[in-house]
PDB file of C-alpha atoms in Angstrom:
ATOM      1  CA  MET A 412      54.083  83.224 121.903  1.00  0.00           C
ATOM      2  CA  LYS A 413      56.672  84.661 124.532  1.00  0.00           C
ATOM      3  CA  ARG A 414      59.687  82.504 122.578  1.00  0.00           C
ATOM      4  CA  GLU A 415      58.601  83.381 119.691  1.00  0.00           C
ATOM      5  CA  SER A 416      58.264  87.163 120.910  1.00  0.00           C
ATOM      6  CA  LEU A 417      62.182  86.465 122.675  1.00  0.00           C
ATOM      7  CA  ILE A 418      63.650  85.428 119.631  1.00  0.00           C
ATOM      8  CA  ILE A 419      62.167  88.351 117.726  1.00  0.00           C
ATOM      9  CA  LEU A 420      63.196  90.933 120.093  1.00  0.00           C
ATOM     10  CA  ARG A 421      67.092  89.157 119.874  1.00  0.00           C
ATOM     11  CA  ARG A 422      67.399  89.479 116.044  1.00  0.00           C
ATOM     12  CA  THR A 423      66.074  93.077 116.078  1.00  0.00           C
ATOM     13  CA  PHE A 424      68.170  93.809 118.378  1.00  0.00           C
ATOM     14  CA  LEU A 425      71.268  92.493 116.827  1.00  0.00           C
ATOM     15  CA  ILE A 426      70.630  93.869 113.902  1.00  0.00           C
ATOM     16  CA  LEU A 427      70.331  97.392 115.405  1.00  0.00           C
ATOM     17  CA  THR A 428      73.637  96.432 116.979  1.00  0.00           C
ATOM     18  CA  VAL A 429      75.015  96.393 113.988  1.00  0.00           C
ATOM     19  CA  LEU A 430      73.711  98.987 112.235  1.00  0.00           C
ATOM     20  CA  PHE A 431      74.981 101.353 115.213  1.00  0.00           C
ATOM     21  CA  ILE A 432      78.796 100.317 114.754  1.00  0.00           C
ATOM     22  CA  TYR A 433      78.714 100.423 110.934  1.00  0.00           C
ATOM     23  CA  ILE A 434      77.326 104.277 111.091  1.00  0.00           C
ATOM     24  CA  TRP A 435      79.534 104.420 113.814  1.00  0.00           C
ATOM     25  CA  ALA A 436      82.498 103.303 111.550  1.00  0.00           C
ATOM     26  CA  PHE A 437      81.457 105.239 108.682  1.00  0.00           C
ATOM     27  CA  ILE A 438      81.087 108.248 110.533  1.00  0.00           C
ATOM     28  CA  GLY A 439      84.875 108.717 111.792  1.00  0.00           C
ATOM     29  CA  LEU A 440      85.645 108.399 107.821  1.00  0.00           C
ATOM     30  CA  PRO A 441      87.813 111.900 106.783  1.00  0.00           C
ATOM     31  CA  ASN A 442      85.603 113.318 103.646  1.00  0.00           C
ATOM     32  CA  ILE A 443      86.121 112.032 100.149  1.00  0.00           C
ATOM     33  CA  GLU A 444      87.657 115.559  98.157  1.00  0.00           C
ATOM     34  CA  LEU A 445      87.917 114.151  94.360  1.00  0.00           C
ATOM     35  CA  LYS A 446      91.179 116.675  93.071  1.00  0.00           C
ATOM     36  CA  GLU A 447      90.116 118.714  89.015  1.00  0.00           C
ATOM     37  CA  THR A 448      92.702 116.016  87.718  1.00  0.00           C
ATOM     38  CA  SER A 449      90.962 112.700  89.235  1.00  0.00           C
ATOM     39  CA  ILE A 450      88.306 112.412  86.837  1.00  0.00           C
ATOM     40  CA  GLU A 451      91.497 112.462  83.898  1.00  0.00           C
ATOM     41  CA  ILE A 452      93.788 109.932  85.830  1.00  0.00           C
ATOM     42  CA  VAL A 453      91.167 107.513  86.291  1.00  0.00           C
ATOM     43  CA  SER A 454      89.630 108.058  82.373  1.00  0.00           C
ATOM     44  CA  ALA A 455      93.700 107.776  81.394  1.00  0.00           C
ATOM     45  CA  ILE A 456      93.624 104.248  83.494  1.00  0.00           C
ATOM     46  CA  ILE A 457      90.478 102.868  81.698  1.00  0.00           C
ATOM     47  CA  SER A 458      91.678 103.529  78.619  1.00  0.00           C
ATOM     48  CA  GLY A 459      94.968 102.527  79.189  1.00  0.00           C
ATOM     49  CA  LEU A 460      93.786  98.791  80.095  1.00  0.00           C
ATOM     50  CA  PHE A 461      91.511  98.425  77.384  1.00  0.00           C
ATOM     51  CA  GLN A 462      94.074 100.310  74.685  1.00  0.00           C
ATOM     52  CA  PRO A 463      97.267  97.780  75.905  1.00  0.00           C
ATOM     53  CA  ASP A 464     101.248  98.593  74.444  1.00  0.00           C
ATOM     54  CA  TRP A 465     101.079  95.467  72.367  1.00  0.00           C
ATOM     55  CA  GLY A 466     104.287  96.752  71.062  1.00  0.00           C
ATOM     56  CA  TYR A 467     105.892  96.204  74.562  1.00  0.00           C
ATOM     57  CA  VAL A 468     105.068  92.009  74.412  1.00  0.00           C
ATOM     58  CA  TYR A 469     108.106  91.331  72.649  1.00  0.00           C
ATOM     59  CA  ASP A 470     111.166  93.905  72.117  1.00  0.00           C
ATOM     60  CA  PRO A 471     114.551  91.770  71.223  1.00  0.00           C
ATOM     61  CA  ALA A 472     116.523  95.002  72.084  1.00  0.00           C
ATOM     62  CA  GLY A 473     115.473  94.576  75.516  1.00  0.00           C
ATOM     63  CA  GLU A 474     113.244  93.769  78.454  1.00  0.00           C
ATOM     64  CA  ASP A 475     109.213  92.976  77.385  1.00  0.00           C
ATOM     65  CA  LEU A 476     106.463  91.164  79.245  1.00  0.00           C
ATOM     66  CA  LEU A 477     107.730  87.863  77.760  1.00  0.00           C
ATOM     67  CA  ARG A 478     111.025  88.286  79.566  1.00  0.00           C
ATOM     68  CA  GLY A 479     108.962  89.238  82.750  1.00  0.00           C
ATOM     69  CA  LEU A 480     106.741  86.544  82.758  1.00  0.00           C
ATOM     70  CA  LEU A 481     109.353  84.293  82.166  1.00  0.00           C
ATOM     71  CA  ASP A 482     111.391  85.719  84.875  1.00  0.00           C
ATOM     72  CA  THR A 483     108.429  85.224  87.081  1.00  0.00           C
ATOM     73  CA  VAL A 484     107.662  81.689  86.650  1.00  0.00           C
ATOM     74  CA  ALA A 485     111.714  80.451  86.732  1.00  0.00           C
ATOM     75  CA  ILE A 486     112.150  82.283  90.309  1.00  0.00           C
ATOM     76  CA  ALA A 487     108.389  81.001  91.165  1.00  0.00           C
ATOM     77  CA  LEU A 488     109.314  77.521  89.914  1.00  0.00           C
ATOM     78  CA  LEU A 489     113.047  77.832  91.379  1.00  0.00           C
ATOM     79  CA  GLY A 490     112.150  78.583  94.826  1.00  0.00           C
ATOM     80  CA  THR A 491     109.275  76.006  95.039  1.00  0.00           C
ATOM     81  CA  PHE A 492     112.173  73.841  94.091  1.00  0.00           C
ATOM     82  CA  ILE A 493     114.064  74.922  96.680  1.00  0.00           C
ATOM     83  CA  ALA A 494     111.297  74.766  99.777  1.00  0.00           C
ATOM     84  CA  GLY A 495     110.281  71.232  98.428  1.00  0.00           C
ATOM     85  CA  ILE A 496     113.822  69.722  99.202  1.00  0.00           C
ATOM     86  CA  LEU A 497     113.786  71.465 101.935  1.00  0.00           C
ATOM     87  CA  CYS A 498     110.469  70.628 103.556  1.00  0.00           C
ATOM     88  CA  ILE A 499     111.546  66.580 103.411  1.00  0.00           C
ATOM     89  CA  PRO A 500     113.347  66.597 106.745  1.00  0.00           C
ATOM     90  CA  PHE A 501     111.259  68.258 108.432  1.00  0.00           C
ATOM     91  CA  SER A 502     108.243  66.772 107.262  1.00  0.00           C
ATOM     92  CA  PHE A 503     109.308  63.629 108.160  1.00  0.00           C
ATOM     93  CA  MET A 504     110.474  64.747 111.864  1.00  0.00           C
ATOM     94  CA  ALA A 505     107.238  66.296 112.626  1.00  0.00           C
ATOM     95  CA  ALA A 506     104.829  62.712 111.499  1.00  0.00           C
ATOM     96  CA  ASN A 507     104.020  61.056 115.134  1.00  0.00           C
ATOM     97  CA  ASN A 508     104.079  58.295 113.840  1.00  0.00           C
ATOM     98  CA  ILE A 509     107.401  58.173 112.250  1.00  0.00           C
ATOM     99  CA  VAL A 510     109.364  59.617 115.127  1.00  0.00           C
ATOM    100  CA  LYS A 511     108.273  58.859 118.272  1.00  0.00           C
ATOM    101  CA  THR A 512     110.468  60.940 120.492  1.00  0.00           C
ATOM    102  CA  LYS A 513     107.788  63.821 121.683  1.00  0.00           C
ATOM    103  CA  ALA A 514     110.645  66.137 122.158  1.00  0.00           C
ATOM    104  CA  ILE A 515     111.598  65.890 118.373  1.00  0.00           C
ATOM    105  CA  VAL A 516     108.072  65.779 116.680  1.00  0.00           C
ATOM    106  CA  GLY A 517     106.966  69.186 118.635  1.00  0.00           C
ATOM    107  CA  THR A 518     110.482  71.145 117.713  1.00  0.00           C
ATOM    108  CA  ASN A 519     110.100  70.070 113.898  1.00  0.00           C
ATOM    109  CA  LYS A 520     106.415  71.390 114.318  1.00  0.00           C
ATOM    110  CA  PHE A 521     107.263  74.481 116.601  1.00  0.00           C
ATOM    111  CA  MET A 522     110.104  75.113 113.578  1.00  0.00           C
ATOM    112  CA  LEU A 523     107.660  74.731 110.683  1.00  0.00           C
ATOM    113  CA  SER A 524     104.691  77.066 112.467  1.00  0.00           C
ATOM    114  CA  PHE A 525     107.514  79.254 113.050  1.00  0.00           C
ATOM    115  CA  ILE A 526     108.628  79.896 109.152  1.00  0.00           C
ATOM    116  CA  ARG A 527     104.968  79.985 108.363  1.00  0.00           C
ATOM    117  CA  VAL A 528     104.548  83.540 110.796  1.00  0.00           C
ATOM    118  CA  PHE A 529     106.746  85.553 108.177  1.00  0.00           C
ATOM    119  CA  PRO A 530     104.867  86.866 104.878  1.00  0.00           C
ATOM    120  CA  ASP A 531     106.514  86.381 101.453  1.00  0.00           C
ATOM    121  CA  ILE A 532     107.173  90.433 101.375  1.00  0.00           C
ATOM    122  CA  VAL A 533     108.675  90.675 104.899  1.00  0.00           C
ATOM    123  CA  LEU A 534     111.549  87.619 103.898  1.00  0.00           C
ATOM    124  CA  ALA A 535     112.419  89.418 100.306  1.00  0.00           C
ATOM    125  CA  LEU A 536     112.311  92.705 102.296  1.00  0.00           C
ATOM    126  CA  LEU A 537     115.184  90.900 104.541  1.00  0.00           C
ATOM    127  CA  PHE A 538     117.189  89.302 101.477  1.00  0.00           C
ATOM    128  CA  ILE A 539     116.922  92.236  99.464  1.00  0.00           C
ATOM    129  CA  LYS A 540     119.224  93.838 102.593  1.00  0.00           C
ATOM    130  CA  ALA A 541     121.251  90.719 102.606  1.00  0.00           C
ATOM    131  CA  VAL A 542     121.705  89.882  98.803  1.00  0.00           C
ATOM    132  CA  GLY A 543     120.737  93.226  97.227  1.00  0.00           C
ATOM    133  CA  PRO A 544     117.806  93.907  94.358  1.00  0.00           C
ATOM    134  CA  GLY A 545     117.246  90.762  92.166  1.00  0.00           C
ATOM    135  CA  ALA A 546     115.758  87.511  91.742  1.00  0.00           C
ATOM    136  CA  PHE A 547     118.002  85.795  93.864  1.00  0.00           C
ATOM    137  CA  ALA A 548     116.276  87.753  96.529  1.00  0.00           C
ATOM    138  CA  GLY A 549     112.805  86.829  95.089  1.00  0.00           C
ATOM    139  CA  VAL A 550     114.260  82.564  94.874  1.00  0.00           C
ATOM    140  CA  LEU A 551     115.281  82.785  98.643  1.00  0.00           C
ATOM    141  CA  ALA A 552     112.127  84.337  99.693  1.00  0.00           C
ATOM    142  CA  LEU A 553     109.881  82.187  97.795  1.00  0.00           C
ATOM    143  CA  GLY A 554     112.475  79.267  98.645  1.00  0.00           C
ATOM    144  CA  ILE A 555     112.262  80.063 102.419  1.00  0.00           C
ATOM    145  CA  GLY A 556     108.745  80.966 103.168  1.00  0.00           C
ATOM    146  CA  ALA A 557     107.197  78.075 100.941  1.00  0.00           C
ATOM    147  CA  VAL A 558     108.881  75.621 103.558  1.00  0.00           C
ATOM    148  CA  GLY A 559     106.895  75.996 106.807  1.00  0.00           C
ATOM    149  CA  MET A 560     103.386  75.547 104.953  1.00  0.00           C
ATOM    150  CA  LEU A 561     104.289  72.821 102.704  1.00  0.00           C
ATOM    151  CA  GLY A 562     106.202  70.959 105.603  1.00  0.00           C
ATOM    152  CA  LYS A 563     102.824  71.444 107.695  1.00  0.00           C
ATOM    153  CA  LEU A 564     100.907  70.011 104.941  1.00  0.00           C
ATOM    154  CA  ILE A 565     103.181  67.113 103.826  1.00  0.00           C
ATOM    155  CA  SER A 566     103.477  65.924 107.401  1.00  0.00           C
ATOM    156  CA  GLU A 567     100.224  65.564 108.151  1.00  0.00           C
ATOM    157  CA  SER A 568      99.674  63.591 104.830  1.00  0.00           C
ATOM    158  CA  ILE A 569     102.469  61.017 106.728  1.00  0.00           C
ATOM    159  CA  GLU A 570     100.512  60.927 109.848  1.00  0.00           C
ATOM    160  CA  GLY A 571      97.555  59.863 107.694  1.00  0.00           C
ATOM    161  CA  ILE A 572      99.151  57.087 105.563  1.00  0.00           C
ATOM    162  CA  ASP A 573      98.137  53.553 106.542  1.00  0.00           C
ATOM    163  CA  LEU A 574     100.758  51.296 108.785  1.00  0.00           C
ATOM    164  CA  SER A 575      99.628  47.894 107.917  1.00  0.00           C
ATOM    165  CA  ALA A 576     102.202  47.070 104.878  1.00  0.00           C
ATOM    166  CA  ARG A 577     104.901  48.755 107.413  1.00  0.00           C
ATOM    167  CA  GLU A 578     104.387  46.178 109.556  1.00  0.00           C
ATOM    168  CA  ALA A 579     104.601  43.809 107.191  1.00  0.00           C
ATOM    169  CA  LEU A 580     107.509  44.279 105.991  1.00  0.00           C
ATOM    170  CA  VAL A 581     108.732  45.105 109.782  1.00  0.00           C
ATOM    171  CA  ALA A 582     107.042  40.833 110.111  1.00  0.00           C
ATOM    172  CA  THR A 583     109.357  39.703 107.500  1.00  0.00           C
ATOM    173  CA  GLY A 584     112.447  41.411 108.914  1.00  0.00           C
ATOM    174  CA  ALA A 585     113.178  44.128 106.585  1.00  0.00           C
ATOM    175  CA  ASN A 586     115.787  46.788 107.452  1.00  0.00           C
ATOM    176  CA  PRO A 587     114.145  50.226 108.150  1.00  0.00           C
ATOM    177  CA  ILE A 588     115.620  51.538 104.983  1.00  0.00           C
ATOM    178  CA  LYS A 589     113.588  49.167 102.794  1.00  0.00           C
ATOM    179  CA  ILE A 590     110.681  50.155 105.167  1.00  0.00           C
ATOM    180  CA  PHE A 591     110.442  53.619 105.081  1.00  0.00           C
ATOM    181  CA  MET A 592     111.073  53.265 101.070  1.00  0.00           C
ATOM    182  CA  PHE A 593     108.573  50.722 100.399  1.00  0.00           C
ATOM    183  CA  ALA A 594     105.502  51.293 103.209  1.00  0.00           C
ATOM    184  CA  VAL A 595     106.148  54.853 103.231  1.00  0.00           C
ATOM    185  CA  VAL A 596     107.584  56.839  99.919  1.00  0.00           C
ATOM    186  CA  PRO A 597     104.897  55.107  97.994  1.00  0.00           C
ATOM    187  CA  GLN A 598     102.051  56.324  99.706  1.00  0.00           C
ATOM    188  CA  VAL A 599     103.120  59.882 100.596  1.00  0.00           C
ATOM    189  CA  LEU A 600     104.657  60.678  97.014  1.00  0.00           C
ATOM    190  CA  PRO A 601     100.905  61.093  95.184  1.00  0.00           C
ATOM    191  CA  ASN A 602     100.236  63.922  98.039  1.00  0.00           C
ATOM    192  CA  PHE A 603     104.120  65.499  98.008  1.00  0.00           C
ATOM    193  CA  PHE A 604     103.639  66.280  94.222  1.00  0.00           C
ATOM    194  CA  SER A 605      99.985  67.951  94.611  1.00  0.00           C
ATOM    195  CA  PHE A 606     101.142  69.932  97.006  1.00  0.00           C
ATOM    196  CA  ILE A 607     104.424  71.091  94.834  1.00  0.00           C
ATOM    197  CA  LEU A 608     101.910  71.675  92.082  1.00  0.00           C
ATOM    198  CA  TYR A 609      99.688  74.457  94.631  1.00  0.00           C
ATOM    199  CA  ARG A 610     102.460  75.725  96.220  1.00  0.00           C
ATOM    200  CA  PHE A 611     103.944  77.003  92.907  1.00  0.00           C
ATOM    201  CA  GLU A 612     100.795  78.138  91.540  1.00  0.00           C
ATOM    202  CA  VAL A 613     100.626  80.284  94.870  1.00  0.00           C
ATOM    203  CA  ASN A 614     104.435  80.831  94.226  1.00  0.00           C
ATOM    204  CA  VAL A 615     103.878  82.529  90.502  1.00  0.00           C
ATOM    205  CA  ARG A 616     100.991  84.965  92.384  1.00  0.00           C
ATOM    206  CA  ALA A 617     103.800  85.697  94.864  1.00  0.00           C
ATOM    207  CA  ALA A 618     106.624  86.470  92.286  1.00  0.00           C
ATOM    208  CA  THR A 619     104.526  89.094  90.712  1.00  0.00           C
ATOM    209  CA  VAL A 620     104.225  90.872  93.886  1.00  0.00           C
ATOM    210  CA  LEU A 621     107.263  90.540  95.412  1.00  0.00           C
ATOM    211  CA  GLY A 622     108.900  92.042  91.732  1.00  0.00           C
ATOM    212  CA  VAL A 623     106.928  95.209  92.714  1.00  0.00           C
ATOM    213  CA  ILE A 624     109.684  96.253  95.491  1.00  0.00           C
ATOM    214  CA  GLY A 625     112.382  94.771  93.939  1.00  0.00           C
ATOM    215  CA  ALA A 626     113.052  91.643  93.837  1.00  0.00           C
ATOM    216  CA  GLY A 627     112.871  90.269  90.677  1.00  0.00           C
ATOM    217  CA  GLY A 628     110.169  89.217  87.780  1.00  0.00           C
ATOM    218  CA  ILE A 629     107.095  91.239  85.890  1.00  0.00           C
ATOM    219  CA  GLY A 630     106.252  93.464  89.031  1.00  0.00           C
ATOM    220  CA  THR A 631     109.500  95.323  88.597  1.00  0.00           C
ATOM    221  CA  PRO A 632     108.279  96.807  85.387  1.00  0.00           C
ATOM    222  CA  LEU A 633     104.788  96.766  86.151  1.00  0.00           C
ATOM    223  CA  ILE A 634     106.199  99.366  89.405  1.00  0.00           C
ATOM    224  CA  PHE A 635     108.261 101.610  87.141  1.00  0.00           C
ATOM    225  CA  ALA A 636     105.090 101.915  84.190  1.00  0.00           C
ATOM    226  CA  LEU A 637     102.959 102.701  87.721  1.00  0.00           C
ATOM    227  CA  SER A 638     105.450 105.427  88.933  1.00  0.00           C
ATOM    228  CA  VAL A 639     105.530 106.963  85.919  1.00  0.00           C
ATOM    229  CA  ARG A 640     101.845 106.732  84.637  1.00  0.00           C
ATOM    230  CA  ASP A 641     102.468 104.882  81.847  1.00  0.00           C
ATOM    231  CA  TRP A 642      98.689 103.111  81.891  1.00  0.00           C
ATOM    232  CA  GLU A 643      98.925 101.176  78.134  1.00  0.00           C
ATOM    233  CA  ARG A 644     102.112  99.562  79.659  1.00  0.00           C
ATOM    234  CA  VAL A 645     100.653  98.950  83.029  1.00  0.00           C
ATOM    235  CA  GLY A 646      97.061  97.383  81.214  1.00  0.00           C
ATOM    236  CA  ILE A 647      99.170  94.863  78.641  1.00  0.00           C
ATOM    237  CA  ILE A 648     100.968  93.657  82.140  1.00  0.00           C
ATOM    238  CA  LEU A 649      97.796  93.143  83.282  1.00  0.00           C
ATOM    239  CA  LEU A 650      96.531  91.137  80.834  1.00  0.00           C
ATOM    240  CA  GLY A 651     100.525  89.122  80.572  1.00  0.00           C
ATOM    241  CA  ILE A 652      99.894  88.389  84.377  1.00  0.00           C
ATOM    242  CA  ILE A 653      96.105  87.213  84.127  1.00  0.00           C
ATOM    243  CA  VAL A 654      97.320  84.941  80.931  1.00  0.00           C
ATOM    244  CA  MET A 655     100.064  83.492  82.721  1.00  0.00           C
ATOM    245  CA  VAL A 656      98.334  82.752  86.151  1.00  0.00           C
ATOM    246  CA  THR A 657      95.257  80.855  84.294  1.00  0.00           C
ATOM    247  CA  LEU A 658      97.015  79.021  81.759  1.00  0.00           C
ATOM    248  CA  ILE A 659      99.086  77.768  84.880  1.00  0.00           C
ATOM    249  CA  ASP A 660      96.335  77.240  87.664  1.00  0.00           C
ATOM    250  CA  LEU A 661      94.500  74.751  84.566  1.00  0.00           C
ATOM    251  CA  ILE A 662      97.896  73.356  83.734  1.00  0.00           C
ATOM    252  CA  SER A 663      98.270  72.591  87.741  1.00  0.00           C
ATOM    253  CA  GLY A 664      94.722  71.296  87.795  1.00  0.00           C
ATOM    254  CA  LYS A 665      94.887  68.500  85.131  1.00  0.00           C
ATOM    255  CA  ILE A 666      98.321  67.624  87.010  1.00  0.00           C
ATOM    256  CA  ARG A 667      97.123  67.268  90.351  1.00  0.00           C
ATOM    257  CA  SER A 668      93.894  66.044  89.202  1.00  0.00           C
ATOM    258  CA  ARG A 669      95.464  62.850  88.015  1.00  0.00           C
ATOM    259  CA  LEU A 670      97.696  62.348  90.987  1.00  0.00           C
ATOM    260  CA  THR A 671      95.107  62.158  93.361  1.00  0.00           C
TER     261      THR A 671
END
């Protein structure tokens, strides 16, 4: 009975402590004051989302939704391609079972971790300052930013491969190039392409956000529409983003399921 009483007391004390923290946090919040135009703005946003500007979907004379979505996919695709190429040497040199020198492995693991520190939006801001606003800055941000995560995932996949095929080729006197091409690469390729596809899905979402700060893609017209309170255009852009991301997720998911 005493043990059960202690358990009840501890749980009660824990619940009261959590409630006190929540109450203390909410007491410190400033008072929320609704402006006179708040209801009008909220109703305008809702009506714009449910009554999108369908005329913006395609405009032969200028920028439209389809061009913005296509730019976003192109930025994500090219950024993923650059990251996929750049991460290959880091991945193999960061694998303990491929490189036996601890200093080289540790250095490459540190470099991959260092690259992962910077969010995509921070890299985009840096590249905008370096090369100017536009799609090129977005491609560089996604291409460099994805190297850290892809390199880490692929290096872990390399460290988990079966080395029996490698030992068999060594026993037959095969040279290092043949050992690498026939014993290591075939085991890594399925996971490599799966990680590339997964990163492409992430980059599509990231490219949408990067456009808000001027790194190209559909985010640029979205922030313009928000700034002028064109809620009908905001609604059609958000609808287009939802459709684009959903389709890419479905297609990529089916491809990755066949690879693994």
